[in-house]
């Protein structure tokens, strides 16, 4: 039985300090040592029948007994051969975000906040109701799926090829935004009853971005790893995982598609992103109308790929508000005969990549909207955003970042990135034209 009241635990920032493998792995995650964490996780999953030494009780072997998955959280419960010495490992966006053992909660991948503690309280209640530490020992495997594309790709998918040596990954009811067969890994929708599954996460991308591990100048020459500091080794490995995944998606998208003749440049192929949700460009409808009318005076034809929400694979579920904005844009531009609008709203990522291999440039906001044109296709363009949000920080030589004026101010850092903003469309057009060659 775990304590139901979160206040009954001692809150410890960091990992357990023992010689157990799970404690060493947790220390690597806490220290953002991606290279070491990948090595340990991959070695653990070479065998589906695994026992874990207790993270704080020296010499006590425990076995995975069951799991609880709620939203973006996944709790795996362990106990010894006598169904005692129970402990729990909880994942969200890192391989180990929390460990609960005895009267301690270790905050490893995430910080202690009211929201975090409320989620932990719900998980503990569910664990206690099911007496999960008394189940039979289980085999282990990986499970993929997240509720948002950003966390799906950058907290799980980019690590999958390095961790999943079994070449099979399971999924539950969460959205799958890309098929892992791109890594020669089979996706199964039927997890065996005798198996508990772990997210294929390592260290959350947001932490890597905050420390500069997700950024850096792509033009810098890669140095010999033995001459790098620990932080530089981590930065190099994070970049390797990111760009290897992005290249795999690009190559997969090229299959069966035809690239345009670069000599025929009387036509402009432009990607624009619209949003009806948080962190929106408030003047986007008027702004895009004016930008496209202006471009239509320069080019014989302007093909505009209008991006909005993205569906999970093999499904289409466009957001009605995105469609409303798209229809208004169509209405505004009906009289401009050389502009063609093509909706990508509700398409999955592979379809978007395939349709937009030939784009010349893009305009998107600073969120996940920029994922395909910026990170996968690596096209030039303009990113507009509020004062806080840049989902993919990096050094880009052919991309302009424009910061608008926040609609409202807030002292809450968690809310600051969600603010909508105001921006003059002429500024975006000027920057875009500087990238059109």
PDB file of C-alpha atoms in Angstrom, residues 99-378:
ATOM      1  CA  UNK A  99      10.186   7.273  -8.167  1.00  0.00           C
ATOM      2  CA  UNK A 100       7.968   6.494  -5.182  1.00  0.00           C
ATOM      3  CA  UNK A 101       9.544   4.242  -2.594  1.00  0.00           C
ATOM      4  CA  UNK A 102       8.678   3.876   1.087  1.00  0.00           C
ATOM      5  CA  UNK A 103       8.014   7.365   2.378  1.00  0.00           C
ATOM      6  CA  UNK A 104       9.939   9.187  -0.358  1.00  0.00           C
ATOM      7  CA  UNK A 105       9.007  10.698  -3.700  1.00  0.00           C
ATOM      8  CA  UNK A 106      11.963  11.493  -5.919  1.00  0.00           C
ATOM      9  CA  UNK A 107      11.307  14.303  -8.407  1.00  0.00           C
ATOM     10  CA  UNK A 108      13.721  13.412 -11.220  1.00  0.00           C
ATOM     11  CA  UNK A 109      12.479  14.533 -14.636  1.00  0.00           C
ATOM     12  CA  UNK A 110       9.914  17.038 -13.374  1.00  0.00           C
ATOM     13  CA  UNK A 111       9.776  19.605 -10.603  1.00  0.00           C
ATOM     14  CA  UNK A 112       7.375  19.565  -7.671  1.00  0.00           C
ATOM     15  CA  UNK A 113       4.331  21.733  -8.412  1.00  0.00           C
ATOM     16  CA  UNK A 114       0.688  21.695  -7.332  1.00  0.00           C
ATOM     17  CA  UNK A 115      -0.319  20.269 -10.709  1.00  0.00           C
ATOM     18  CA  UNK A 116       2.320  17.527 -10.584  1.00  0.00           C
ATOM     19  CA  UNK A 117       1.303  16.528  -7.065  1.00  0.00           C
ATOM     20  CA  UNK A 118      -2.380  16.412  -8.040  1.00  0.00           C
ATOM     21  CA  UNK A 119      -1.534  13.984 -10.865  1.00  0.00           C
ATOM     22  CA  UNK A 120       0.609  11.856  -8.561  1.00  0.00           C
ATOM     23  CA  UNK A 121      -2.249  11.701  -6.035  1.00  0.00           C
ATOM     24  CA  UNK A 122      -4.632  10.367  -8.704  1.00  0.00           C
ATOM     25  CA  UNK A 123      -2.122   7.748  -9.836  1.00  0.00           C
ATOM     26  CA  UNK A 124      -1.422   6.558  -6.305  1.00  0.00           C
ATOM     27  CA  UNK A 125      -5.146   6.181  -5.603  1.00  0.00           C
ATOM     28  CA  UNK A 126      -5.570   4.030  -8.725  1.00  0.00           C
ATOM     29  CA  UNK A 127      -2.523   1.912  -7.852  1.00  0.00           C
ATOM     30  CA  UNK A 128      -3.850   1.272  -4.366  1.00  0.00           C
ATOM     31  CA  UNK A 129      -7.319   0.345  -5.617  1.00  0.00           C
ATOM     32  CA  UNK A 130      -5.900  -2.321  -7.919  1.00  0.00           C
ATOM     33  CA  UNK A 131      -3.346  -3.773  -5.477  1.00  0.00           C
ATOM     34  CA  UNK A 132      -1.035  -3.855  -8.483  1.00  0.00           C
ATOM     35  CA  UNK A 133       2.105  -4.786  -6.537  1.00  0.00           C
ATOM     36  CA  UNK A 134       0.502  -8.203  -5.871  1.00  0.00           C
ATOM     37  CA  UNK A 135       0.126  -9.172  -9.548  1.00  0.00           C
ATOM     38  CA  UNK A 136       2.309 -11.811 -11.176  1.00  0.00           C
ATOM     39  CA  UNK A 137       5.678 -10.757 -12.588  1.00  0.00           C
ATOM     40  CA  UNK A 138       5.463  -9.323 -16.088  1.00  0.00           C
ATOM     41  CA  UNK A 139       7.625  -9.093 -19.185  1.00  0.00           C
ATOM     42  CA  UNK A 140       8.666  -5.630 -20.366  1.00  0.00           C
ATOM     43  CA  UNK A 141       8.286  -3.862 -23.704  1.00  0.00           C
ATOM     44  CA  UNK A 142       7.846  -0.365 -25.136  1.00  0.00           C
ATOM     45  CA  UNK A 143       4.615   1.527 -25.713  1.00  0.00           C
ATOM     46  CA  UNK A 144       4.427   4.625 -27.885  1.00  0.00           C
ATOM     47  CA  UNK A 145       1.838   7.373 -27.981  1.00  0.00           C
ATOM     48  CA  UNK A 146       1.375  10.901 -26.684  1.00  0.00           C
ATOM     49  CA  UNK A 147      -1.483  13.365 -26.696  1.00  0.00           C
ATOM     50  CA  UNK A 148       0.379  16.095 -28.638  1.00  0.00           C
ATOM     51  CA  UNK A 149       2.603  15.889 -31.741  1.00  0.00           C
ATOM     52  CA  UNK A 150       5.499  17.732 -30.106  1.00  0.00           C
ATOM     53  CA  UNK A 151       5.809  15.309 -27.192  1.00  0.00           C
ATOM     54  CA  UNK A 152       5.173  12.349 -29.503  1.00  0.00           C
ATOM     55  CA  UNK A 153       8.051  13.198 -31.838  1.00  0.00           C
ATOM     56  CA  UNK A 154      10.594  14.862 -29.563  1.00  0.00           C
ATOM     57  CA  UNK A 155      10.097  13.001 -26.282  1.00  0.00           C
ATOM     58  CA  UNK A 156       9.481   9.512 -27.700  1.00  0.00           C
ATOM     59  CA  UNK A 157       9.752   8.970 -31.458  1.00  0.00           C
ATOM     60  CA  UNK A 158      13.254  10.383 -31.831  1.00  0.00           C
ATOM     61  CA  UNK A 159      14.609   7.857 -29.310  1.00  0.00           C
ATOM     62  CA  UNK A 160      12.658   4.834 -30.539  1.00  0.00           C
ATOM     63  CA  UNK A 161      15.203   3.522 -33.044  1.00  0.00           C
ATOM     64  CA  UNK A 162      17.941   3.557 -30.380  1.00  0.00           C
ATOM     65  CA  UNK A 163      15.941   1.873 -27.622  1.00  0.00           C
ATOM     66  CA  UNK A 164      13.575  -0.602 -29.271  1.00  0.00           C
ATOM     67  CA  UNK A 165      15.899  -3.439 -30.260  1.00  0.00           C
ATOM     68  CA  UNK A 166      13.007  -5.932 -30.177  1.00  0.00           C
ATOM     69  CA  UNK A 167      11.633  -4.237 -33.333  1.00  0.00           C
ATOM     70  CA  UNK A 168       8.080  -4.207 -31.983  1.00  0.00           C
ATOM     71  CA  UNK A 169       6.341  -1.411 -30.089  1.00  0.00           C
ATOM     72  CA  UNK A 170       2.843  -1.388 -28.628  1.00  0.00           C
ATOM     73  CA  UNK A 171       0.286   1.356 -28.412  1.00  0.00           C
ATOM     74  CA  UNK A 172      -2.910   1.993 -26.485  1.00  0.00           C
ATOM     75  CA  UNK A 173      -5.585   4.602 -27.093  1.00  0.00           C
ATOM     76  CA  UNK A 174      -3.226   7.577 -27.486  1.00  0.00           C
ATOM     77  CA  UNK A 175      -2.731   9.182 -30.911  1.00  0.00           C
ATOM     78  CA  UNK A 176       0.065   7.851 -33.131  1.00  0.00           C
ATOM     79  CA  UNK A 177       1.327  10.652 -35.357  1.00  0.00           C
ATOM     80  CA  UNK A 178       3.744   8.566 -37.431  1.00  0.00           C
ATOM     81  CA  UNK A 179       4.156   4.861 -38.105  1.00  0.00           C
ATOM     82  CA  UNK A 180       7.390   3.492 -36.567  1.00  0.00           C
ATOM     83  CA  UNK A 181       7.850   1.233 -39.582  1.00  0.00           C
ATOM     84  CA  UNK A 182       9.984   4.127 -40.837  1.00  0.00           C
ATOM     85  CA  UNK A 183      12.552   2.667 -38.379  1.00  0.00           C
ATOM     86  CA  UNK A 184      11.715  -0.942 -39.345  1.00  0.00           C
ATOM     87  CA  UNK A 185       9.775  -1.281 -36.089  1.00  0.00           C
ATOM     88  CA  UNK A 186       6.374  -2.980 -36.077  1.00  0.00           C
ATOM     89  CA  UNK A 187       3.474  -1.193 -34.400  1.00  0.00           C
ATOM     90  CA  UNK A 188       1.100  -3.520 -32.548  1.00  0.00           C
ATOM     91  CA  UNK A 189      -2.299  -2.495 -31.198  1.00  0.00           C
ATOM     92  CA  UNK A 190      -2.580  -5.625 -29.047  1.00  0.00           C
ATOM     93  CA  UNK A 191      -0.384  -5.715 -25.963  1.00  0.00           C
ATOM     94  CA  UNK A 192      -0.049  -9.175 -24.289  1.00  0.00           C
ATOM     95  CA  UNK A 193      -1.611  -9.477 -20.844  1.00  0.00           C
ATOM     96  CA  UNK A 194       1.673 -10.700 -19.375  1.00  0.00           C
ATOM     97  CA  UNK A 195       3.544  -7.531 -20.382  1.00  0.00           C
ATOM     98  CA  UNK A 196       4.021  -4.078 -18.884  1.00  0.00           C
ATOM     99  CA  UNK A 197       5.077  -1.298 -21.212  1.00  0.00           C
ATOM    100  CA  UNK A 198       7.353   1.701 -20.839  1.00  0.00           C
ATOM    101  CA  UNK A 199       7.415   4.938 -22.820  1.00  0.00           C
ATOM    102  CA  UNK A 200      10.515   5.083 -25.091  1.00  0.00           C
ATOM    103  CA  UNK A 201      11.520   8.416 -23.566  1.00  0.00           C
ATOM    104  CA  UNK A 202      14.928   9.462 -22.241  1.00  0.00           C
ATOM    105  CA  UNK A 203      15.188  13.123 -21.208  1.00  0.00           C
ATOM    106  CA  UNK A 204      12.369  15.530 -22.022  1.00  0.00           C
ATOM    107  CA  UNK A 205      13.114  17.788 -24.996  1.00  0.00           C
ATOM    108  CA  UNK A 206      12.021  20.879 -23.078  1.00  0.00           C
ATOM    109  CA  UNK A 207      14.827  20.330 -20.558  1.00  0.00           C
ATOM    110  CA  UNK A 208      17.294  19.834 -23.392  1.00  0.00           C
ATOM    111  CA  UNK A 209      16.118  23.069 -25.025  1.00  0.00           C
ATOM    112  CA  UNK A 210      16.448  24.978 -21.762  1.00  0.00           C
ATOM    113  CA  UNK A 211      20.082  23.883 -21.458  1.00  0.00           C
ATOM    114  CA  UNK A 212      20.846  24.553 -25.104  1.00  0.00           C
ATOM    115  CA  UNK A 213      21.113  20.851 -25.984  1.00  0.00           C
ATOM    116  CA  UNK A 214      18.466  21.071 -28.681  1.00  0.00           C
ATOM    117  CA  UNK A 215      20.070  24.068 -30.348  1.00  0.00           C
ATOM    118  CA  UNK A 216      23.391  25.080 -31.803  1.00  0.00           C
ATOM    119  CA  UNK A 217      24.814  26.022 -35.164  1.00  0.00           C
ATOM    120  CA  UNK A 218      24.295  23.293 -37.763  1.00  0.00           C
ATOM    121  CA  UNK A 219      27.277  24.625 -39.719  1.00  0.00           C
ATOM    122  CA  UNK A 220      29.749  23.886 -36.925  1.00  0.00           C
ATOM    123  CA  UNK A 221      32.140  21.038 -37.601  1.00  0.00           C
ATOM    124  CA  UNK A 222      31.490  18.015 -35.380  1.00  0.00           C
ATOM    125  CA  UNK A 223      34.424  17.346 -33.077  1.00  0.00           C
ATOM    126  CA  UNK A 224      35.759  14.052 -31.796  1.00  0.00           C
ATOM    127  CA  UNK A 225      33.484  12.921 -28.888  1.00  0.00           C
ATOM    128  CA  UNK A 226      36.446  12.153 -26.598  1.00  0.00           C
ATOM    129  CA  UNK A 227      37.382  15.831 -26.707  1.00  0.00           C
ATOM    130  CA  UNK A 228      33.931  17.063 -25.744  1.00  0.00           C
ATOM    131  CA  UNK A 229      32.722  18.004 -22.276  1.00  0.00           C
ATOM    132  CA  UNK A 230      29.823  16.008 -20.768  1.00  0.00           C
ATOM    133  CA  UNK A 231      27.402  18.771 -21.746  1.00  0.00           C
ATOM    134  CA  UNK A 232      28.742  18.841 -25.287  1.00  0.00           C
ATOM    135  CA  UNK A 233      28.424  15.060 -25.596  1.00  0.00           C
ATOM    136  CA  UNK A 234      24.795  15.325 -24.491  1.00  0.00           C
ATOM    137  CA  UNK A 235      24.132  18.181 -26.927  1.00  0.00           C
ATOM    138  CA  UNK A 236      25.666  16.198 -29.785  1.00  0.00           C
ATOM    139  CA  UNK A 237      23.596  13.097 -28.973  1.00  0.00           C
ATOM    140  CA  UNK A 238      20.336  15.041 -28.669  1.00  0.00           C
ATOM    141  CA  UNK A 239      21.015  16.681 -32.029  1.00  0.00           C
ATOM    142  CA  UNK A 240      21.879  13.307 -33.577  1.00  0.00           C
ATOM    143  CA  UNK A 241      18.573  11.822 -32.354  1.00  0.00           C
ATOM    144  CA  UNK A 242      16.554  14.822 -33.559  1.00  0.00           C
ATOM    145  CA  UNK A 243      18.088  15.151 -37.004  1.00  0.00           C
ATOM    146  CA  UNK A 244      18.204  11.412 -37.621  1.00  0.00           C
ATOM    147  CA  UNK A 245      14.457  11.255 -36.978  1.00  0.00           C
ATOM    148  CA  UNK A 246      13.745  14.333 -39.106  1.00  0.00           C
ATOM    149  CA  UNK A 247      15.768  12.908 -42.006  1.00  0.00           C
ATOM    150  CA  UNK A 248      13.940   9.572 -41.734  1.00  0.00           C
ATOM    151  CA  UNK A 249      10.580  11.368 -41.981  1.00  0.00           C
ATOM    152  CA  UNK A 250      11.780  13.383 -44.973  1.00  0.00           C
ATOM    153  CA  UNK A 251      13.049  10.296 -46.816  1.00  0.00           C
ATOM    154  CA  UNK A 252       9.829   8.450 -46.057  1.00  0.00           C
ATOM    155  CA  UNK A 253       7.807  11.374 -47.402  1.00  0.00           C
ATOM    156  CA  UNK A 254       9.806  11.387 -50.636  1.00  0.00           C
ATOM    157  CA  UNK A 255       8.753   7.838 -51.476  1.00  0.00           C
ATOM    158  CA  UNK A 256       6.251   7.936 -54.311  1.00  0.00           C
ATOM    159  CA  UNK A 257       6.428  11.729 -54.613  1.00  0.00           C
ATOM    160  CA  UNK A 258       7.779  13.768 -57.506  1.00  0.00           C
ATOM    161  CA  UNK A 259      10.048  16.750 -56.997  1.00  0.00           C
ATOM    162  CA  UNK A 260       9.346  19.809 -59.147  1.00  0.00           C
ATOM    163  CA  UNK A 261      11.636  21.171 -61.834  1.00  0.00           C
ATOM    164  CA  UNK A 262      13.652  23.933 -60.085  1.00  0.00           C
ATOM    165  CA  UNK A 263      13.937  25.876 -63.356  1.00  0.00           C
ATOM    166  CA  UNK A 264      10.198  26.621 -63.378  1.00  0.00           C
ATOM    167  CA  UNK A 265      10.047  29.353 -60.743  1.00  0.00           C
ATOM    168  CA  UNK A 266       7.206  31.477 -62.090  1.00  0.00           C
ATOM    169  CA  UNK A 267       5.133  29.645 -59.481  1.00  0.00           C
ATOM    170  CA  UNK A 268       5.564  30.226 -55.732  1.00  0.00           C
ATOM    171  CA  UNK A 269       4.850  27.266 -53.448  1.00  0.00           C
ATOM    172  CA  UNK A 270       4.177  28.638 -49.952  1.00  0.00           C
ATOM    173  CA  UNK A 271       3.260  26.946 -46.656  1.00  0.00           C
ATOM    174  CA  UNK A 272       1.331  29.018 -44.118  1.00  0.00           C
ATOM    175  CA  UNK A 273       0.140  27.962 -40.692  1.00  0.00           C
ATOM    176  CA  UNK A 274      -3.129  29.093 -39.117  1.00  0.00           C
ATOM    177  CA  UNK A 275      -4.334  28.481 -35.590  1.00  0.00           C
ATOM    178  CA  UNK A 276      -7.630  28.868 -33.794  1.00  0.00           C
ATOM    179  CA  UNK A 277      -6.228  27.899 -30.412  1.00  0.00           C
ATOM    180  CA  UNK A 278      -3.752  29.432 -27.971  1.00  0.00           C
ATOM    181  CA  UNK A 279      -0.715  31.538 -29.024  1.00  0.00           C
ATOM    182  CA  UNK A 280      -2.396  32.789 -32.201  1.00  0.00           C
ATOM    183  CA  UNK A 281      -1.415  35.716 -34.391  1.00  0.00           C
ATOM    184  CA  UNK A 282      -4.435  37.919 -33.771  1.00  0.00           C
ATOM    185  CA  UNK A 283      -4.395  39.548 -37.222  1.00  0.00           C
ATOM    186  CA  UNK A 284      -3.708  36.305 -39.103  1.00  0.00           C
ATOM    187  CA  UNK A 285      -6.763  36.487 -41.390  1.00  0.00           C
ATOM    188  CA  UNK A 286      -6.184  40.081 -42.477  1.00  0.00           C
ATOM    189  CA  UNK A 287      -2.418  39.575 -42.461  1.00  0.00           C
ATOM    190  CA  UNK A 288      -2.347  36.482 -44.659  1.00  0.00           C
ATOM    191  CA  UNK A 289      -4.855  38.055 -47.047  1.00  0.00           C
ATOM    192  CA  UNK A 290      -2.597  41.076 -47.564  1.00  0.00           C
ATOM    193  CA  UNK A 291       0.594  39.025 -47.793  1.00  0.00           C
ATOM    194  CA  UNK A 292      -0.840  36.689 -50.431  1.00  0.00           C
ATOM    195  CA  UNK A 293      -2.374  39.518 -52.475  1.00  0.00           C
ATOM    196  CA  UNK A 294       1.018  41.182 -52.510  1.00  0.00           C
ATOM    197  CA  UNK A 295       2.831  37.998 -53.595  1.00  0.00           C
ATOM    198  CA  UNK A 296       0.267  37.453 -56.373  1.00  0.00           C
ATOM    199  CA  UNK A 297       1.554  40.655 -57.994  1.00  0.00           C
ATOM    200  CA  UNK A 298       5.071  39.194 -58.176  1.00  0.00           C
ATOM    201  CA  UNK A 299       4.445  35.590 -59.231  1.00  0.00           C
ATOM    202  CA  UNK A 300       2.334  34.191 -62.068  1.00  0.00           C
ATOM    203  CA  UNK A 301       0.883  31.568 -59.707  1.00  0.00           C
ATOM    204  CA  UNK A 302       0.912  31.297 -55.909  1.00  0.00           C
ATOM    205  CA  UNK A 303       0.066  27.871 -54.509  1.00  0.00           C
ATOM    206  CA  UNK A 304      -0.609  28.183 -50.789  1.00  0.00           C
ATOM    207  CA  UNK A 305      -0.653  25.127 -48.514  1.00  0.00           C
ATOM    208  CA  UNK A 306      -2.691  26.099 -45.474  1.00  0.00           C
ATOM    209  CA  UNK A 307      -1.746  24.092 -42.391  1.00  0.00           C
ATOM    210  CA  UNK A 308      -3.761  23.674 -39.213  1.00  0.00           C
ATOM    211  CA  UNK A 309      -4.271  20.838 -36.750  1.00  0.00           C
ATOM    212  CA  UNK A 310      -2.759  17.429 -37.551  1.00  0.00           C
ATOM    213  CA  UNK A 311      -4.515  14.076 -37.215  1.00  0.00           C
ATOM    214  CA  UNK A 312      -3.096  10.811 -35.960  1.00  0.00           C
ATOM    215  CA  UNK A 313      -2.114   8.304 -38.654  1.00  0.00           C
ATOM    216  CA  UNK A 314      -4.859   6.868 -40.855  1.00  0.00           C
ATOM    217  CA  UNK A 315      -7.440   9.337 -39.594  1.00  0.00           C
ATOM    218  CA  UNK A 316      -8.763  12.802 -40.366  1.00  0.00           C
ATOM    219  CA  UNK A 317     -10.353  14.952 -37.716  1.00  0.00           C
ATOM    220  CA  UNK A 318     -10.034  18.608 -38.725  1.00  0.00           C
ATOM    221  CA  UNK A 319     -10.760  21.238 -36.107  1.00  0.00           C
ATOM    222  CA  UNK A 320     -13.875  23.151 -37.121  1.00  0.00           C
ATOM    223  CA  UNK A 321     -12.438  26.507 -36.034  1.00  0.00           C
ATOM    224  CA  UNK A 322      -9.355  25.982 -38.206  1.00  0.00           C
ATOM    225  CA  UNK A 323     -11.684  25.209 -41.105  1.00  0.00           C
ATOM    226  CA  UNK A 324     -13.630  28.403 -40.392  1.00  0.00           C
ATOM    227  CA  UNK A 325     -10.456  30.501 -40.655  1.00  0.00           C
ATOM    228  CA  UNK A 326      -9.469  28.682 -43.858  1.00  0.00           C
ATOM    229  CA  UNK A 327     -12.902  29.311 -45.430  1.00  0.00           C
ATOM    230  CA  UNK A 328     -12.726  32.998 -44.542  1.00  0.00           C
ATOM    231  CA  UNK A 329      -9.290  33.202 -46.166  1.00  0.00           C
ATOM    232  CA  UNK A 330     -10.660  31.512 -49.291  1.00  0.00           C
ATOM    233  CA  UNK A 331     -13.505  34.030 -49.351  1.00  0.00           C
ATOM    234  CA  UNK A 332     -11.117  36.977 -48.984  1.00  0.00           C
ATOM    235  CA  UNK A 333      -8.993  35.827 -51.926  1.00  0.00           C
ATOM    236  CA  UNK A 334     -11.710  34.666 -54.342  1.00  0.00           C
ATOM    237  CA  UNK A 335     -11.123  37.608 -56.662  1.00  0.00           C
ATOM    238  CA  UNK A 336      -7.374  36.920 -56.986  1.00  0.00           C
ATOM    239  CA  UNK A 337      -7.264  34.433 -59.857  1.00  0.00           C
ATOM    240  CA  UNK A 338      -3.603  33.380 -59.596  1.00  0.00           C
ATOM    241  CA  UNK A 339      -3.794  32.252 -55.954  1.00  0.00           C
ATOM    242  CA  UNK A 340      -4.678  28.643 -55.210  1.00  0.00           C
ATOM    243  CA  UNK A 341      -5.324  27.598 -51.613  1.00  0.00           C
ATOM    244  CA  UNK A 342      -4.793  23.950 -50.649  1.00  0.00           C
ATOM    245  CA  UNK A 343      -5.946  22.862 -47.192  1.00  0.00           C
ATOM    246  CA  UNK A 344      -3.726  20.563 -45.104  1.00  0.00           C
ATOM    247  CA  UNK A 345      -6.008  20.832 -42.072  1.00  0.00           C
ATOM    248  CA  UNK A 346      -6.668  17.429 -40.535  1.00  0.00           C
ATOM    249  CA  UNK A 347      -4.053  15.592 -42.641  1.00  0.00           C
ATOM    250  CA  UNK A 348      -1.524  13.324 -40.915  1.00  0.00           C
ATOM    251  CA  UNK A 349       2.181  14.197 -40.879  1.00  0.00           C
ATOM    252  CA  UNK A 350       3.262  11.838 -43.650  1.00  0.00           C
ATOM    253  CA  UNK A 351       0.645  13.313 -45.992  1.00  0.00           C
ATOM    254  CA  UNK A 352       1.735  16.843 -45.144  1.00  0.00           C
ATOM    255  CA  UNK A 353       5.377  16.026 -45.811  1.00  0.00           C
ATOM    256  CA  UNK A 354       4.551  14.366 -49.130  1.00  0.00           C
ATOM    257  CA  UNK A 355       2.392  17.237 -50.351  1.00  0.00           C
ATOM    258  CA  UNK A 356       4.880  19.913 -49.397  1.00  0.00           C
ATOM    259  CA  UNK A 357       8.254  18.583 -50.524  1.00  0.00           C
ATOM    260  CA  UNK A 358       8.336  21.296 -53.205  1.00  0.00           C
ATOM    261  CA  UNK A 359       7.514  24.355 -51.109  1.00  0.00           C
ATOM    262  CA  UNK A 360       9.787  27.362 -51.536  1.00  0.00           C
ATOM    263  CA  UNK A 361       9.201  28.913 -48.130  1.00  0.00           C
ATOM    264  CA  UNK A 362       6.904  28.993 -45.115  1.00  0.00           C
ATOM    265  CA  UNK A 363       5.228  31.255 -42.577  1.00  0.00           C
ATOM    266  CA  UNK A 364       4.226  29.645 -39.260  1.00  0.00           C
ATOM    267  CA  UNK A 365       3.971  30.389 -35.574  1.00  0.00           C
ATOM    268  CA  UNK A 366       6.617  29.404 -33.058  1.00  0.00           C
ATOM    269  CA  UNK A 367       4.869  26.229 -31.897  1.00  0.00           C
ATOM    270  CA  UNK A 368       4.687  22.734 -33.364  1.00  0.00           C
ATOM    271  CA  UNK A 369       3.161  24.290 -36.500  1.00  0.00           C
ATOM    272  CA  UNK A 370       6.713  24.799 -37.780  1.00  0.00           C
ATOM    273  CA  UNK A 371       7.709  21.138 -37.365  1.00  0.00           C
ATOM    274  CA  UNK A 372       7.290  19.977 -40.986  1.00  0.00           C
ATOM    275  CA  UNK A 373       8.653  22.971 -42.957  1.00  0.00           C
ATOM    276  CA  UNK A 374      11.365  23.932 -40.453  1.00  0.00           C
ATOM    277  CA  UNK A 375      12.663  20.681 -38.990  1.00  0.00           C
ATOM    278  CA  UNK A 376      11.734  17.999 -41.549  1.00  0.00           C
ATOM    279  CA  UNK A 377      11.861  19.850 -44.888  1.00  0.00           C
ATOM    280  CA  UNK A 378      14.417  22.408 -43.661  1.00  0.00           C
TER     281      UNK A 378
END
